[in-house]
Amino acid sequence: MPWFRFFSSACDEDACAAVDPNAAPSTLGLIFSLSPFLLTFAAVATVA
């Protein structure tokens, strides 16, 4: 699964492509990259 691969790799090409290389903290990029997943999870959890 792509999201699992994202967790296992700190920064692969797909993840870094959407993140500004000049942004120092990779954690910030991680948060922005995971935002859609977190929002989707929250929506599903709310409905369920």
PDB file of N, CA and C in Angstrom:
ATOM      1  N   MET A   1       0.838  -1.198   0.000  1.00  0.00           N
ATOM      2  CA  MET A   1       0.000   0.000   0.000  1.00  0.00           C
ATOM      3  C   MET A   1       0.879   1.256   0.000  1.00  0.00           C
ATOM      4  N   PRO A   2       0.490   2.250  -0.783  1.00  0.00           N
ATOM      5  CA  PRO A   2       1.316   3.467  -0.893  1.00  0.00           C
ATOM      6  C   PRO A   2       1.512   4.161   0.446  1.00  0.00           C
ATOM      7  N   TRP A   3       0.470   4.223   1.275  1.00  0.00           N
ATOM      8  CA  TRP A   3       0.603   4.947   2.544  1.00  0.00           C
ATOM      9  C   TRP A   3       1.549   4.215   3.487  1.00  0.00           C
ATOM     10  N   PHE A   4       1.579   2.883   3.396  1.00  0.00           N
ATOM     11  CA  PHE A   4       2.507   2.127   4.240  1.00  0.00           C
ATOM     12  C   PHE A   4       3.934   2.353   3.777  1.00  0.00           C
ATOM     13  N   ARG A   5       4.119   2.411   2.458  1.00  0.00           N
ATOM     14  CA  ARG A   5       5.447   2.674   1.908  1.00  0.00           C
ATOM     15  C   ARG A   5       5.917   4.057   2.334  1.00  0.00           C
ATOM     16  N   PHE A   6       4.976   4.993   2.465  1.00  0.00           N
ATOM     17  CA  PHE A   6       5.328   6.348   2.882  1.00  0.00           C
ATOM     18  C   PHE A   6       5.872   6.342   4.305  1.00  0.00           C
ATOM     19  N   PHE A   7       5.253   5.540   5.157  1.00  0.00           N
ATOM     20  CA  PHE A   7       5.727   5.466   6.538  1.00  0.00           C
ATOM     21  C   PHE A   7       7.092   4.795   6.626  1.00  0.00           C
ATOM     22  N   SER A   8       7.314   3.772   5.793  1.00  0.00           N
ATOM     23  CA  SER A   8       8.567   3.026   5.871  1.00  0.00           C
ATOM     24  C   SER A   8       9.724   3.822   5.291  1.00  0.00           C
ATOM     25  N   SER A   9       9.423   4.807   4.453  1.00  0.00           N
ATOM     26  CA  SER A   9      10.479   5.620   3.855  1.00  0.00           C
ATOM     27  C   SER A   9      10.309   7.064   4.296  1.00  0.00           C
ATOM     28  N   ALA A  10      11.362   7.636   4.877  1.00  0.00           N
ATOM     29  CA  ALA A  10      11.278   9.000   5.392  1.00  0.00           C
ATOM     30  C   ALA A  10      10.962   9.980   4.273  1.00  0.00           C
ATOM     31  N   CYS A  11      11.524   9.750   3.097  1.00  0.00           N
ATOM     32  CA  CYS A  11      11.308  10.686   1.998  1.00  0.00           C
ATOM     33  C   CYS A  11      11.618  10.015   0.673  1.00  0.00           C
ATOM     34  N   ASP A  12      10.590   9.499   0.003  1.00  0.00           N
ATOM     35  CA  ASP A  12      10.812   8.925  -1.321  1.00  0.00           C
ATOM     36  C   ASP A  12      10.459   9.962  -2.386  1.00  0.00           C
ATOM     37  N   GLU A  13      10.669   9.633  -3.641  1.00  0.00           N
ATOM     38  CA  GLU A  13      10.491  10.619  -4.711  1.00  0.00           C
ATOM     39  C   GLU A  13       9.059  11.152  -4.756  1.00  0.00           C
ATOM     40  N   ASP A  14       8.081  10.279  -4.605  1.00  0.00           N
ATOM     41  CA  ASP A  14       6.683  10.704  -4.671  1.00  0.00           C
ATOM     42  C   ASP A  14       6.347  11.676  -3.545  1.00  0.00           C
ATOM     43  N   ALA A  15       6.859  11.396  -2.357  1.00  0.00           N
ATOM     44  CA  ALA A  15       6.553  12.243  -1.208  1.00  0.00           C
ATOM     45  C   ALA A  15       7.254  13.590  -1.321  1.00  0.00           C
ATOM     46  N   CYS A  16       8.523  13.568  -1.752  1.00  0.00           N
ATOM     47  CA  CYS A  16       9.301  14.801  -1.792  1.00  0.00           C
ATOM     48  C   CYS A  16       8.908  15.698  -2.963  1.00  0.00           C
ATOM     49  N   ALA A  17       8.321  15.119  -3.990  1.00  0.00           N
ATOM     50  CA  ALA A  17       7.987  15.891  -5.183  1.00  0.00           C
ATOM     51  C   ALA A  17       7.008  17.015  -4.849  1.00  0.00           C
ATOM     52  N   ALA A  18       6.092  16.748  -3.901  1.00  0.00           N
ATOM     53  CA  ALA A  18       5.071  17.733  -3.563  1.00  0.00           C
ATOM     54  C   ALA A  18       5.528  18.673  -2.454  1.00  0.00           C
ATOM     55  N   VAL A  19       6.717  18.413  -1.899  1.00  0.00           N
ATOM     56  CA  VAL A  19       7.207  19.219  -0.782  1.00  0.00           C
ATOM     57  C   VAL A  19       8.349  20.111  -1.237  1.00  0.00           C
ATOM     58  N   ASP A  20       8.332  21.364  -0.816  1.00  0.00           N
ATOM     59  CA  ASP A  20       9.387  22.308  -1.169  1.00  0.00           C
ATOM     60  C   ASP A  20      10.704  21.858  -0.541  1.00  0.00           C
ATOM     61  N   PRO A  21      11.745  21.619  -1.343  1.00  0.00           N
ATOM     62  CA  PRO A  21      13.031  21.161  -0.812  1.00  0.00           C
ATOM     63  C   PRO A  21      13.627  22.155   0.183  1.00  0.00           C
ATOM     64  N   ASN A  22      13.257  23.427   0.077  1.00  0.00           N
ATOM     65  CA  ASN A  22      13.801  24.456   0.955  1.00  0.00           C
ATOM     66  C   ASN A  22      13.147  24.433   2.332  1.00  0.00           C
ATOM     67  N   ALA A  23      12.035  23.690   2.465  1.00  0.00           N
ATOM     68  CA  ALA A  23      11.391  23.585   3.769  1.00  0.00           C
ATOM     69  C   ALA A  23      12.250  22.684   4.653  1.00  0.00           C
ATOM     70  N   ALA A  24      12.818  23.255   5.689  1.00  0.00           N
ATOM     71  CA  ALA A  24      13.800  22.533   6.500  1.00  0.00           C
ATOM     72  C   ALA A  24      13.229  21.285   7.182  1.00  0.00           C
ATOM     73  N   PRO A  25      12.170  21.391   7.987  1.00  0.00           N
ATOM     74  CA  PRO A  25      11.720  20.212   8.722  1.00  0.00           C
ATOM     75  C   PRO A  25      10.949  19.244   7.833  1.00  0.00           C
ATOM     76  N   SER A  26      11.415  18.011   7.738  1.00  0.00           N
ATOM     77  CA  SER A  26      10.716  17.005   6.949  1.00  0.00           C
ATOM     78  C   SER A  26       9.400  16.633   7.624  1.00  0.00           C
ATOM     79  N   THR A  27       9.316  16.864   8.934  1.00  0.00           N
ATOM     80  CA  THR A  27       8.083  16.564   9.661  1.00  0.00           C
ATOM     81  C   THR A  27       6.933  17.411   9.131  1.00  0.00           C
ATOM     82  N   LEU A  28       7.227  18.659   8.790  1.00  0.00           N
ATOM     83  CA  LEU A  28       6.198  19.544   8.255  1.00  0.00           C
ATOM     84  C   LEU A  28       5.687  18.995   6.930  1.00  0.00           C
ATOM     85  N   GLY A  29       6.594  18.552   6.083  1.00  0.00           N
ATOM     86  CA  GLY A  29       6.205  17.941   4.812  1.00  0.00           C
ATOM     87  C   GLY A  29       5.403  16.675   5.045  1.00  0.00           C
ATOM     88  N   LEU A  30       5.791  15.924   6.060  1.00  0.00           N
ATOM     89  CA  LEU A  30       5.087  14.695   6.391  1.00  0.00           C
ATOM     90  C   LEU A  30       3.647  15.003   6.774  1.00  0.00           C
ATOM     91  N   ILE A  31       3.460  16.032   7.605  1.00  0.00           N
ATOM     92  CA  ILE A  31       2.122  16.425   8.047  1.00  0.00           C
ATOM     93  C   ILE A  31       1.267  16.844   6.853  1.00  0.00           C
ATOM     94  N   PHE A  32       1.835  17.679   5.966  1.00  0.00           N
ATOM     95  CA  PHE A  32       1.082  18.125   4.797  1.00  0.00           C
ATOM     96  C   PHE A  32       0.745  16.955   3.884  1.00  0.00           C
ATOM     97  N   SER A  33       1.655  16.002   3.773  1.00  0.00           N
ATOM     98  CA  SER A  33       1.425  14.848   2.913  1.00  0.00           C
ATOM     99  C   SER A  33       0.350  13.934   3.490  1.00  0.00           C
ATOM    100  N   LEU A  34       0.273  13.864   4.813  1.00  0.00           N
ATOM    101  CA  LEU A  34      -0.688  12.978   5.464  1.00  0.00           C
ATOM    102  C   LEU A  34      -2.041  13.638   5.687  1.00  0.00           C
ATOM    103  N   SER A  35      -2.126  14.952   5.505  1.00  0.00           N
ATOM    104  CA  SER A  35      -3.375  15.668   5.760  1.00  0.00           C
ATOM    105  C   SER A  35      -4.581  15.045   5.054  1.00  0.00           C
ATOM    106  N   PRO A  36      -4.493  14.735   3.737  1.00  0.00           N
ATOM    107  CA  PRO A  36      -5.651  14.124   3.068  1.00  0.00           C
ATOM    108  C   PRO A  36      -6.059  12.806   3.717  1.00  0.00           C
ATOM    109  N   PHE A  37      -5.072  11.999   4.133  1.00  0.00           N
ATOM    110  CA  PHE A  37      -5.380  10.725   4.772  1.00  0.00           C
ATOM    111  C   PHE A  37      -6.045  10.949   6.123  1.00  0.00           C
ATOM    112  N   LEU A  38      -5.537  11.927   6.880  1.00  0.00           N
ATOM    113  CA  LEU A  38      -6.101  12.209   8.197  1.00  0.00           C
ATOM    114  C   LEU A  38      -7.530  12.732   8.069  1.00  0.00           C
ATOM    115  N   LEU A  39      -7.763  13.608   7.095  1.00  0.00           N
ATOM    116  CA  LEU A  39      -9.106  14.151   6.892  1.00  0.00           C
ATOM    117  C   LEU A  39     -10.067  13.043   6.480  1.00  0.00           C
ATOM    118  N   THR A  40      -9.614  12.158   5.592  1.00  0.00           N
ATOM    119  CA  THR A  40     -10.452  11.050   5.153  1.00  0.00           C
ATOM    120  C   THR A  40     -10.773  10.131   6.322  1.00  0.00           C
ATOM    121  N   PHE A  41      -9.749   9.839   7.136  1.00  0.00           N
ATOM    122  CA  PHE A  41      -9.951   8.978   8.303  1.00  0.00           C
ATOM    123  C   PHE A  41     -10.941   9.610   9.272  1.00  0.00           C
ATOM    124  N   ALA A  42     -10.807  10.907   9.497  1.00  0.00           N
ATOM    125  CA  ALA A  42     -11.710  11.610  10.408  1.00  0.00           C
ATOM    126  C   ALA A  42     -13.143  11.560   9.888  1.00  0.00           C
ATOM    127  N   ALA A  43     -13.304  11.751   8.583  1.00  0.00           N
ATOM    128  CA  ALA A  43     -14.640  11.722   7.990  1.00  0.00           C
ATOM    129  C   ALA A  43     -15.262  10.335   8.126  1.00  0.00           C
ATOM    130  N   VAL A  44     -14.480   9.303   7.835  1.00  0.00           N
ATOM    131  CA  VAL A  44     -14.983   7.930   7.943  1.00  0.00           C
ATOM    132  C   VAL A  44     -15.316   7.595   9.390  1.00  0.00           C
ATOM    133  N   ALA A  45     -14.444   8.007  10.312  1.00  0.00           N
ATOM    134  CA  ALA A  45     -14.680   7.723  11.723  1.00  0.00           C
ATOM    135  C   ALA A  45     -15.939   8.433  12.219  1.00  0.00           C
ATOM    136  N   THR A  46     -16.167   9.650  11.724  1.00  0.00           N
ATOM    137  CA  THR A  46     -17.346  10.409  12.136  1.00  0.00           C
ATOM    138  C   THR A  46     -18.623   9.749  11.624  1.00  0.00           C
ATOM    139  N   VAL A  47     -18.598   9.321  10.371  1.00  0.00           N
ATOM    140  CA  VAL A  47     -19.773   8.674   9.782  1.00  0.00           C
ATOM    141  C   VAL A  47     -20.030   7.328  10.451  1.00  0.00           C
ATOM    142  N   ALA A  48     -18.962   6.597  10.706  1.00  0.00           N
ATOM    143  CA  ALA A  48     -19.106   5.277  11.327  1.00  0.00           C
ATOM    144  C   ALA A  48     -19.435   5.446  12.809  1.00  0.00           C
TER     145      ALA A  48
END
